[in-house]
Coordinates of C-alpha atoms and ligand atoms in Angstrom, one line a residue:
Chain A
M1 CA 0.0 0.0 0.0
A2 CA 2.2 2.8 -1.3
E3 CA -0.6 5.2 -1.8
D4 CA -1.8 7.2 1.3
L5 CA -5.6 7.1 1.1
V6 CA -7.8 9.1 3.3
L7 CA -10.9 7.4 2.1
E8 CA -11.5 4.1 0.4
V9 CA -15.0 3.0 -0.6
N10 CA -15.1 -0.6 -1.7
N11 CA -18.0 -2.0 -3.7
I12 CA -20.8 -0.6 -1.6
E13 CA -24.4 -1.3 -2.1
V14 CA -27.0 0.9 -0.6
V15 CA -30.7 0.3 -0.1
Y16 CA -33.3 2.7 1.1
N17 CA -36.4 1.6 3.1
R18 CA -35.1 -2.0 2.7
T19 CA -36.4 -2.0 -0.8
I20 CA -35.0 0.7 -3.1
Q21 CA -31.5 -0.1 -4.2
V22 CA -29.6 3.0 -5.1
L23 CA -25.9 2.1 -5.1
R24 CA -24.8 -1.0 -6.9
G25 CA -21.2 -1.8 -6.2
L26 CA -19.6 1.6 -6.0
S27 CA -15.9 2.0 -5.3
L28 CA -13.8 5.1 -5.1
R29 CA -10.7 6.5 -3.3
V30 CA -9.5 9.8 -2.1
P31 CA -5.8 10.2 -1.8
R32 CA -4.6 12.4 1.1
G33 CA -4.5 16.1 0.2
A34 CA -6.4 15.6 -3.1
I35 CA -9.7 17.0 -4.3
V36 CA -11.7 14.2 -6.0
A37 CA -14.8 15.0 -7.9
L38 CA -17.9 12.8 -8.0
L39 CA -20.1 13.7 -10.9
G40 CA -23.3 12.5 -12.3
S41 CA -26.8 13.6 -13.2
N42 CA -29.7 14.1 -10.9
G43 CA -30.6 10.9 -9.0
A44 CA -27.4 9.1 -9.9
G45 CA -26.6 8.4 -6.3
K46 CA -24.0 11.1 -5.5
S47 CA -25.6 12.3 -2.3
T48 CA -26.3 8.8 -1.2
T49 CA -22.6 8.0 -1.6
L50 CA -21.7 10.9 0.6
K51 CA -24.3 9.9 3.2
A52 CA -23.1 6.3 3.2
V53 CA -19.6 7.6 3.9
S54 CA -20.6 10.0 6.7
R55 CA -23.0 7.5 8.1
L56 CA -25.9 9.9 7.9
L57 CA -27.7 7.2 5.8
P58 CA -29.6 5.5 8.7
L59 CA -31.3 8.8 9.5
E60 CA -33.1 8.5 6.1
D61 CA -33.7 4.8 6.6
G62 CA -30.9 3.9 4.2
E63 CA -28.5 1.0 4.8
I64 CA -25.2 -0.2 3.4
T65 CA -25.9 -3.8 2.5
A66 CA -22.6 -4.8 1.1
G67 CA -19.0 -3.5 0.8
Q68 CA -16.9 -1.4 3.1
V69 CA -16.0 2.2 3.8
A70 CA -12.5 2.9 5.2
F71 CA -11.5 6.3 6.6
E72 CA -7.8 6.6 7.2
G73 CA -7.4 2.9 6.7
E74 CA -10.0 2.0 9.3
D75 CA -13.4 0.4 8.6
I76 CA -16.1 2.8 9.8
G77 CA -19.0 0.5 9.5
Q78 CA -20.1 0.8 13.2
I79 CA -19.2 4.3 14.1
T80 CA -21.9 6.8 15.0
P81 CA -22.1 9.9 12.7
H82 CA -21.1 12.4 15.4
A83 CA -18.1 10.2 16.4
L84 CA -17.0 10.1 12.8
V85 CA -17.1 13.9 12.6
R86 CA -15.0 14.0 15.7
R87 CA -12.5 11.8 14.0
G88 CA -12.2 14.3 11.2
L89 CA -14.7 13.4 8.5
F90 CA -17.0 16.3 7.8
H91 CA -20.0 16.2 5.5
V92 CA -21.2 19.6 4.1
M93 CA -24.7 18.4 3.2
E94 CA -26.7 19.1 0.0
G95 CA -28.9 22.2 0.3
R96 CA -26.5 23.8 2.9
R97 CA -28.6 22.8 5.9
V98 CA -27.6 25.8 8.1
F99 CA -29.5 26.1 11.4
E100 CA -31.9 28.9 10.3
D101 CA -33.1 29.9 13.7
L102 CA -29.5 30.3 15.0
T103 CA -27.2 33.2 14.3
V104 CA -24.2 32.8 12.2
E105 CA -22.0 32.7 15.3
E106 CA -24.2 30.1 16.9
N107 CA -24.0 28.0 13.8
L108 CA -20.2 28.0 14.2
T109 CA -20.6 27.3 17.9
A110 CA -22.7 24.2 17.0
A111 CA -19.8 23.0 14.9
T112 CA -17.4 23.3 17.8
F113 CA -18.9 20.0 19.0
A114 CA -16.9 18.4 16.3
L115 CA -13.8 19.0 18.3
S116 CA -15.2 17.4 21.5
G117 CA -12.7 14.9 22.9
R118 CA -10.2 15.6 20.1
G119 CA -7.7 17.4 22.5
V120 CA -7.1 20.2 19.9
P121 CA -7.3 23.9 20.7
P122 CA -10.7 25.4 19.6
T123 CA -10.7 26.9 16.1
P124 CA -10.8 30.6 16.2
F125 CA -13.9 31.9 14.4
D126 CA -11.6 34.4 12.7
L127 CA -10.3 31.6 10.5
V128 CA -13.8 31.3 9.0
Y129 CA -14.2 35.0 8.7
S130 CA -10.8 35.3 7.0
Y131 CA -12.0 33.1 4.2
F132 CA -15.6 34.5 4.2
P133 CA -15.4 38.2 5.4
R134 CA -19.1 38.6 4.6
L135 CA -20.0 36.2 7.4
Y136 CA -18.2 38.4 9.8
E137 CA -20.5 41.3 8.9
R138 CA -23.5 39.1 9.5
R139 CA -22.3 37.1 12.4
K140 CA -25.1 38.4 14.8
G141 CA -27.8 37.8 12.2
L142 CA -30.0 34.7 11.9
A143 CA -28.6 32.2 9.4
G144 CA -32.1 31.9 7.9
Y145 CA -31.9 35.5 6.6
L146 CA -28.6 35.0 4.8
S147 CA -28.5 34.8 1.0
G148 CA -28.0 31.4 -0.7
G149 CA -24.3 32.1 -1.3
E150 CA -23.8 33.3 2.3
Q151 CA -25.5 30.1 3.6
Q152 CA -23.1 28.0 1.5
M153 CA -20.2 30.0 3.0
L154 CA -21.6 29.3 6.4
A155 CA -21.9 25.6 5.7
I156 CA -18.3 25.5 4.6
G157 CA -17.4 27.7 7.5
R158 CA -18.8 25.2 10.0
A159 CA -16.7 22.5 8.3
L160 CA -13.6 24.7 8.9
I161 CA -14.4 24.9 12.6
A162 CA -14.3 21.1 12.7
Q163 CA -10.7 21.0 11.5
P164 CA -11.5 18.0 9.3
K165 CA -9.1 15.7 7.5
L166 CA -11.6 15.0 4.8
M167 CA -14.5 17.2 3.7
L168 CA -17.4 15.8 1.8
L169 CA -19.0 18.7 -0.2
D170 CA -22.4 18.1 -1.8
E171 CA -23.1 20.4 -4.7
P172 CA -21.8 23.6 -3.2
S173 CA -22.7 25.4 -6.5
L174 CA -26.4 24.5 -6.2
G175 CA -28.6 27.5 -7.0
L176 CA -25.8 30.1 -7.0
S177 CA -24.9 32.7 -9.6
P178 CA -21.9 31.9 -11.8
K179 CA -19.9 34.6 -10.1
L180 CA -20.6 33.3 -6.7
V181 CA -19.8 29.7 -7.8
E182 CA -16.4 30.9 -9.0
E183 CA -15.8 32.7 -5.7
I184 CA -16.8 29.7 -3.6
F185 CA -14.8 27.3 -5.6
S186 CA -11.6 29.4 -5.5
I187 CA -12.0 29.4 -1.7
I188 CA -12.6 25.7 -1.7
A189 CA -9.3 25.3 -3.6
R190 CA -7.6 27.6 -1.1
I191 CA -8.9 25.7 1.9
N192 CA -7.6 22.5 0.3
A193 CA -4.2 23.9 -0.2
E194 CA -3.8 26.0 3.0
Q195 CA -5.5 23.7 5.5
G196 CA -4.4 20.5 4.0
V197 CA -8.0 19.2 3.9
S198 CA -8.7 16.3 1.4
M199 CA -12.0 16.7 -0.4
L200 CA -14.6 14.6 -2.0
L201 CA -16.6 17.0 -4.1
V202 CA -20.0 16.1 -5.6
E203 CA -21.2 18.3 -8.4
Q204 CA -23.5 18.5 -11.3
N205 CA -21.5 21.4 -12.7
A206 CA -18.6 19.4 -14.1
A207 CA -16.8 22.4 -15.5
V208 CA -16.2 24.0 -12.1
A209 CA -15.5 20.6 -10.4
F210 CA -12.8 19.8 -13.0
A211 CA -11.3 23.2 -12.4
V212 CA -10.3 22.3 -8.8
A213 CA -10.2 18.5 -8.8
S214 CA -7.3 16.3 -9.7
Y215 CA -9.3 13.1 -10.2
G216 CA -12.9 12.4 -11.1
Y217 CA -15.5 9.7 -11.0
I218 CA -18.7 9.7 -13.1
L219 CA -21.6 8.0 -11.6
E220 CA -24.7 6.7 -13.3
T221 CA -27.6 4.8 -11.6
G222 CA -25.5 3.9 -8.6
K223 CA -22.3 2.8 -10.4
V224 CA -19.1 4.4 -11.5
V225 CA -19.1 4.5 -15.3
I226 CA -15.9 6.4 -16.0
D227 CA -13.1 7.6 -13.8
G228 CA -9.7 9.0 -14.3
P229 CA -7.4 12.0 -13.7
T230 CA -9.3 15.2 -14.7
E231 CA -7.0 16.0 -17.5
R232 CA -7.9 12.8 -19.1
L233 CA -11.6 13.2 -18.4
V234 CA -11.8 16.6 -20.0
R235 CA -10.5 15.1 -23.2
D236 CA -12.9 12.2 -23.1
Q237 CA -15.5 12.6 -25.9
D238 CA -18.5 11.4 -23.9
V239 CA -17.6 13.5 -20.9
R240 CA -17.1 16.6 -23.1
E241 CA -20.5 16.1 -24.7
F242 CA -22.6 15.2 -21.7
Y243 CA -21.0 16.8 -18.7
L244 CA -19.2 19.7 -20.1
G245 CA -21.7 20.6 -22.8
L246 CA -18.9 20.7 -25.3
G247 CA -18.3 18.8 -28.5
G248 CA -21.5 20.0 -30.2
S249 CA -22.4 16.9 -32.0
G250 CA -26.0 17.9 -32.1
A251 CA -26.9 15.3 -29.5
A252 CA -26.3 17.7 -26.7
R253 CA -29.9 17.6 -25.3
K254 CA -30.0 13.8 -25.2
S255 CA -29.2 12.3 -21.9
Y256 CA -25.9 10.5 -21.5
R257 CA -27.7 7.4 -20.5
E258 CA -29.7 7.2 -23.7
V259 CA -26.7 7.5 -25.8
K260 CA -24.6 5.2 -23.8
H261 CA -27.4 2.7 -23.9
Y262 CA -27.4 3.0 -27.6
K263 CA -23.6 2.7 -27.8
R264 CA -23.7 -0.3 -25.6
R265 CA -26.2 -2.0 -27.7
K266 CA -24.3 -1.2 -30.8
R267 CA -21.2 -2.7 -29.3
W268 CA -23.1 -5.7 -28.3
L269 CA -24.6 -6.1 -31.7
S270 CA -21.3 -5.7 -33.6
Chain B
M1 CA -63.9 48.8 45.8
T2 CA -63.9 45.5 47.5
D3 CA -64.8 44.0 44.2
W4 CA -61.7 45.4 42.6
L5 CA -59.7 44.0 45.4
F6 CA -61.3 40.6 45.0
L7 CA -60.6 40.7 41.2
A8 CA -56.9 41.6 42.0
E9 CA -56.6 38.7 44.4
V10 CA -58.1 36.3 41.9
C11 CA -55.8 37.5 39.2
L12 CA -52.8 37.2 41.5
A13 CA -53.8 33.7 42.4
G14 CA -54.3 32.9 38.7
I15 CA -50.8 34.3 37.8
G16 CA -49.3 32.2 40.7
A17 CA -51.0 29.0 39.4
G18 CA -50.1 30.1 35.8
A19 CA -46.4 30.2 36.8
L20 CA -46.6 26.5 37.7
Y21 CA -48.4 25.7 34.4
A22 CA -45.6 27.7 32.6
L23 CA -42.9 25.8 34.4
T24 CA -44.4 22.4 33.6
G25 CA -45.1 23.7 30.1
V26 CA -41.4 24.5 29.7
A27 CA -40.6 20.9 30.6
F28 CA -43.0 19.7 28.0
V29 CA -41.6 22.0 25.3
L30 CA -38.1 21.0 26.1
I31 CA -38.9 17.4 25.3
Y32 CA -40.9 18.2 22.3
K33 CA -38.3 20.5 20.8
A34 CA -35.4 18.1 21.2
T35 CA -37.2 14.8 20.4
R36 CA -40.5 15.7 18.8
V37 CA -42.2 13.5 21.3
V38 CA -45.6 14.7 22.7
N39 CA -45.1 13.5 26.3
L40 CA -48.5 12.9 27.8
A41 CA -47.0 11.6 30.9
I42 CA -45.7 15.0 32.0
G43 CA -48.5 15.4 34.5
E44 CA -47.8 12.0 36.0
I45 CA -44.1 12.7 36.2
L46 CA -45.1 15.9 38.1
M47 CA -47.1 13.7 40.4
L48 CA -44.1 11.4 40.9
G49 CA -42.1 14.4 42.1
G50 CA -44.7 15.2 44.7
Y51 CA -44.7 11.6 46.0
A52 CA -40.9 11.4 45.9
F53 CA -40.8 14.5 48.1
L54 CA -43.4 13.0 50.5
G55 CA -41.3 9.8 50.6
F56 CA -38.1 11.7 51.5
A57 CA -39.6 14.3 53.8
A58 CA -42.2 12.2 55.6
G59 CA -41.0 8.7 55.0
W60 CA -37.3 9.2 55.7
G61 CA -37.8 12.3 57.8
L62 CA -35.4 14.4 55.8
P63 CA -35.7 18.2 56.0
A64 CA -37.4 20.0 53.1
W65 CA -34.1 21.5 51.8
A66 CA -32.8 18.0 51.3
A67 CA -36.0 16.3 50.2
L68 CA -36.7 18.9 47.4
P69 CA -33.5 18.4 45.5
L70 CA -33.7 14.7 46.0
A71 CA -37.2 14.7 44.5
V72 CA -35.9 16.8 41.6
L73 CA -33.1 14.3 41.2
C74 CA -35.5 11.4 41.1
G75 CA -37.4 13.1 38.4
G76 CA -34.3 13.6 36.3
L77 CA -33.1 10.1 36.8
F78 CA -36.6 8.8 35.8
G79 CA -36.5 10.9 32.7
A80 CA -33.0 9.6 31.7
V81 CA -34.1 6.0 32.2
V82 CA -37.4 6.5 30.3
E83 CA -35.6 8.2 27.4
R84 CA -32.9 5.5 27.2
T85 CA -35.2 2.4 27.6
L86 CA -38.6 3.5 26.1
I87 CA -38.2 6.4 23.8
R88 CA -34.9 5.9 22.1
P89 CA -35.6 2.4 20.8
M90 CA -38.7 3.9 19.2
L91 CA -36.7 6.5 17.2
G92 CA -38.2 6.5 13.7
E93 CA -41.5 5.0 14.7
S94 CA -44.6 6.9 14.0
P95 CA -45.3 9.8 16.4
I96 CA -48.6 8.2 17.4
S97 CA -46.8 5.1 18.7
V98 CA -44.4 7.1 20.8
F99 CA -47.3 9.2 22.0
M100 CA -49.1 6.1 23.0
V101 CA -46.1 4.9 24.9
T102 CA -46.1 8.0 27.0
V103 CA -49.8 7.5 27.7
G104 CA -49.0 4.0 28.9
L105 CA -46.2 5.3 31.0
G106 CA -48.6 7.8 32.6
S107 CA -51.0 5.0 33.6
M108 CA -48.2 2.9 35.0
L109 CA -47.0 5.7 37.2
V110 CA -50.5 6.2 38.5
G111 CA -50.7 2.5 39.3
A112 CA -47.3 2.4 41.0
V113 CA -48.1 5.4 43.2
E114 CA -51.5 3.9 44.2
L115 CA -49.7 0.7 45.1
G116 CA -47.1 2.5 47.2
W117 CA -49.2 5.2 48.9
G118 CA -52.8 4.4 48.3
A119 CA -55.5 6.3 46.3
D120 CA -56.3 8.9 48.9
P121 CA -55.1 12.5 48.6
L122 CA -52.2 13.3 51.0
R123 CA -50.8 16.5 52.3
L124 CA -47.1 17.4 51.9
P125 CA -45.3 18.4 55.0
E126 CA -45.3 22.2 55.4
F127 CA -42.1 23.8 54.2
V128 CA -43.0 27.2 52.9
P129 CA -43.1 30.1 55.3
N130 CA -46.7 30.9 56.0
R131 CA -46.6 34.5 56.8
P132 CA -49.3 36.1 54.6
V133 CA -48.1 37.9 51.5
F134 CA -49.7 41.2 50.5
I135 CA -49.1 42.9 47.1
G136 CA -50.5 46.3 47.7
E137 CA -53.7 45.5 49.5
A138 CA -54.3 42.2 47.8
Y139 CA -53.7 39.1 49.7
L140 CA -51.8 36.2 48.1
A141 CA -51.5 32.8 49.7
P142 CA -47.8 32.5 50.7
K143 CA -47.4 29.1 49.0
V144 CA -48.7 30.4 45.8
A145 CA -46.3 33.4 46.1
Y146 CA -43.3 31.3 46.8
G147 CA -44.3 28.9 44.1
F148 CA -44.4 31.8 41.7
V149 CA -41.0 33.0 42.7
A150 CA -39.4 29.5 42.4
A151 CA -41.0 28.8 39.1
S152 CA -39.9 32.2 37.7
L153 CA -36.3 31.6 38.8
V154 CA -36.2 28.2 37.2
I155 CA -37.8 29.4 34.0
A156 CA -35.4 32.4 33.8
A157 CA -32.5 29.9 34.3
F158 CA -33.8 27.8 31.4
V159 CA -34.3 30.7 29.1
L160 CA -30.7 32.0 29.8
A161 CA -29.2 28.5 29.3
F162 CA -31.2 28.0 26.2
R163 CA -30.0 31.4 24.7
F164 CA -26.5 31.5 25.8
S165 CA -25.0 28.2 26.8
R166 CA -23.3 25.8 24.4
S167 CA -25.7 23.1 25.4
G168 CA -28.5 25.5 24.5
V169 CA -27.0 25.8 21.0
A170 CA -26.8 22.0 20.7
L171 CA -30.5 21.7 21.7
R172 CA -31.7 24.4 19.4
A173 CA -29.6 23.0 16.5
T174 CA -31.0 19.5 17.1
A175 CA -34.5 21.0 17.2
G176 CA -33.9 22.8 14.0
D177 CA -32.4 20.1 11.9
Q178 CA -31.4 16.8 13.3
G179 CA -29.4 15.5 10.4
A180 CA -27.4 18.7 10.2
A181 CA -26.9 18.5 14.0
Y182 CA -25.3 15.1 13.6
S183 CA -23.3 16.4 10.6
V184 CA -21.6 19.1 12.7
G185 CA -20.6 16.6 15.4
I186 CA -23.4 17.1 17.9
D187 CA -24.1 14.0 19.9
V188 CA -27.8 14.0 19.2
P189 CA -28.8 11.0 21.4
R190 CA -27.1 12.8 24.3
V191 CA -29.1 15.9 23.6
F192 CA -32.2 13.8 23.7
S193 CA -31.1 12.3 27.0
L194 CA -30.3 15.8 28.4
A195 CA -33.6 17.2 27.4
W196 CA -35.6 14.3 29.0
T197 CA -33.5 14.5 32.2
A198 CA -33.8 18.3 32.6
A199 CA -37.5 18.3 31.6
C200 CA -38.5 15.5 34.0
A201 CA -36.4 17.0 36.8
T202 CA -38.3 20.2 36.3
A203 CA -41.7 18.5 36.2
A204 CA -40.8 16.7 39.4
G205 CA -39.9 20.0 41.0
A206 CA -43.1 21.6 39.8
G207 CA -44.9 18.6 41.4
V208 CA -43.5 19.5 44.8
L209 CA -44.7 23.1 44.4
V210 CA -48.1 22.1 43.1
G211 CA -48.4 19.4 45.9
S212 CA -47.4 21.9 48.6
I213 CA -50.4 24.1 47.5
G214 CA -53.1 21.6 46.9
G215 CA -51.8 18.3 48.3
I216 CA -51.0 15.2 46.2
S217 CA -53.1 12.4 44.9
P218 CA -52.8 9.8 42.2
T219 CA -55.1 11.8 40.1
M220 CA -53.1 15.0 40.3
G221 CA -51.7 14.1 36.9
V222 CA -54.8 15.8 35.4
F223 CA -52.7 18.9 36.0
G224 CA -51.0 17.7 32.8
L225 CA -54.2 18.2 30.9
S226 CA -54.1 21.9 31.6
V227 CA -50.4 21.9 30.7
L228 CA -51.3 20.3 27.4
V229 CA -53.6 23.2 26.7
V230 CA -50.9 25.6 27.8
V231 CA -48.4 24.3 25.3
I232 CA -50.9 23.9 22.5
V233 CA -52.0 27.5 23.0
G234 CA -48.4 28.7 23.2
G235 CA -47.0 26.5 20.4
L236 CA -45.6 23.1 21.2
D237 CA -42.0 24.1 20.4
S238 CA -41.9 27.6 22.0
I239 CA -40.5 28.3 25.4
M240 CA -41.9 31.8 25.2
G241 CA -45.3 30.3 24.2
A242 CA -45.2 28.1 27.4
L243 CA -44.7 31.2 29.5
V244 CA -47.5 33.2 27.9
G245 CA -49.8 30.2 27.6
G246 CA -49.2 29.3 31.2
L247 CA -50.1 32.7 32.6
L248 CA -53.1 32.9 30.3
V249 CA -54.5 29.6 31.3
G250 CA -53.8 30.2 35.0
L251 CA -55.6 33.5 34.8
I252 CA -58.6 32.2 32.9
E253 CA -59.0 29.2 35.2
A254 CA -58.9 31.5 38.2
L255 CA -61.4 33.9 36.8
A256 CA -63.7 31.2 35.6
G257 CA -63.5 29.5 39.0
A258 CA -64.1 32.7 40.9
F259 CA -66.9 34.1 38.9
L260 CA -68.6 31.2 37.2
G261 CA -67.8 28.4 39.6
G262 CA -65.2 25.7 39.8
E263 CA -66.9 23.4 37.3
Y264 CA -66.4 26.0 34.6
K265 CA -62.6 26.0 34.9
L266 CA -61.9 23.3 32.4
L267 CA -64.6 24.6 30.1
A268 CA -63.0 28.0 30.0
T269 CA -59.6 26.5 29.4
F270 CA -60.7 24.4 26.5
G271 CA -62.8 27.3 25.1
L272 CA -59.5 29.3 25.0
L273 CA -57.8 26.4 23.3
I274 CA -60.4 26.2 20.6
L275 CA -60.4 29.9 20.1
I276 CA -56.6 30.1 19.7
L277 CA -56.4 27.1 17.4
M278 CA -59.0 28.7 15.2
L279 CA -57.0 31.9 15.0
R280 CA -53.5 30.4 14.9
P281 CA -53.2 26.7 14.2
Y282 CA -49.5 26.7 15.4
G283 CA -50.4 28.2 18.7
L284 CA -49.4 31.7 19.6
F285 CA -45.6 31.3 19.2
G286 CA -45.2 27.9 17.5
T287 CA -43.4 27.4 14.3
H288 CA -44.4 23.8 13.5
E289 CA -47.8 22.7 12.5
I290 CA -49.2 20.6 15.3
E291 CA -49.4 17.1 14.0
R292 CA -52.8 15.6 13.9
L293 CA -53.0 13.0 16.5
Ligands
ADP1 N1 -34.3 8.9 1.6 C1 -34.5 8.3 0.5 N2 -35.5 7.3 0.4 C2 -35.7 6.6 -0.7 N3 -35.1 6.9 -1.9 C3 -34.1 7.9 -1.9 C4 -33.8 8.6 -0.7 N4 -32.8 9.5 -1.0 C5 -32.6 9.3 -2.3 N5 -33.3 8.3 -2.8 C6 -33.3 7.9 -4.2 O1 -32.0 7.5 -4.5 C7 -31.6 7.9 -5.8 C8 -30.3 8.6 -5.7 O2 -30.5 9.8 -5.0 P1 -29.3 10.8 -4.6 O3 -28.2 10.1 -4.0 O4 -29.9 11.9 -3.8 O5 -28.9 11.3 -6.1 P2 -28.0 12.5 -6.5 O6 -27.4 13.2 -5.3 O7 -27.0 12.0 -7.4 O8 -28.9 13.5 -7.2 C9 -32.7 8.7 -6.4 O9 -33.4 7.9 -7.3 C10 -33.6 9.0 -5.2 O10 -34.9 9.0 -5.5
MG2 MG1 -27.8 15.0 -4.5

């Protein structure tokens, strides 16, 4: 084992409500210090993958029925979600999920529970404010009154307070203007470099994800269909067409799945 | 002139009783906020506090200053055990099932108390100074006055802890979004346990105060019925609502009892309930729709 992996997901299968299978043998790895992108269209199972890793799945009546998840080389199958956060795995959930009735400051205070029992000095809130000065101006205000972009900043800010080794980021670009997306992603890249946090980044916006990630996985109906270093993925014809909206073959509006299905059949026929 | 004095005295008594409603209401809200459980046994836990006090004070002959905290401690311990053994295993079950468990718990407590102390009403040993209290010219029963002061202090402590302590943040975060609370490292089950412990300790303490005024009996759990009205009026998840609702219900019961007759007390209370629910389905301060039960 030469490679230093923060996260290793091995062939996991996930079922919701004991009936709906969503992940079908998914595997991925996050090397220490890297940003790895997990892409795929709506409903592919990206958020489910993150929830399986952070163990928030049982809260939604989901269950890992096969495979393992290892964080820093250790199987985390039996750990409670809050204990996992305290070990340094922080999940920034889809839709930001700030505590709307709490102030910005109180949201950060809530995240200090991630340091309980870690024996590390508390993170100064100024660290968050240095990355997101706008939060400082609004620190006494309720999080529910923040704009979407500011709420995303707060969600990432909470993660900073937790001093994680690995951050799972679920669609940080969701519903934000292109300018804000650019701002937030440049800060994500800075956090990765300056704080040494490894990241698993879920996105539908492949272009911005590729801009910061070094490796990418593309997910479809609960399985990885393509993976590789981002420089290779951006040259891949299918990826260019269906995730980057490039290539202009006229089929741009068709779903990737349809075309792949067609290709598969063609391959099978020939 | 004497009529005005009478009215003032009735109102004072109502506010005094209302403070105890508010205190018990706060206990109820604490549990509801943290765990979304409608705890119908709150009145019986209050009763348990009264009997525990009797046990320590009369049974063991302990002085009141020792018996009161012990009764409160018993309530807290009871809450912790109930949360751990009955409520937590039911996480994820339908709210109705959990609700029914608390109903069953209430009846079991009544049964246990009847077995231990019999069904007759009992008096608690006197422990409140009985020098009459006058506010202006209006007379207020000393027990009611001291009960009011004690309830107010405890409620103030709760409100401050809720606003400013780190545990308060954890509780409010859990109440707002449980999944997100887990995701930031909050030990959510521990918050549940804390809420049940604090709430049941508070209810037990309230039971001692209520019992010192009117005595205790296995049926004093019906106090919980008025408390239920209090929290529905105020909003199940609002501490502020429990305060306002408590005082409102206390006042209305006192006024109805004084001017219409004791049998109109509950009628007036439930009239208020229906009125408020028609105007504001979430209660005065509530944010969540009250689930249909
Ligand atoms: N709590 C749940 N219960 C049942 N099915 C779910 C639940 N969450 C997600 N799913 C289903 O799992 C599939 C993948 O969802 P998700 O992981 O959220 O996809 P993505 O994040 O890639 O858009 C979808 O078909 C969705 O309907
Ligand atoms: Mg998703």
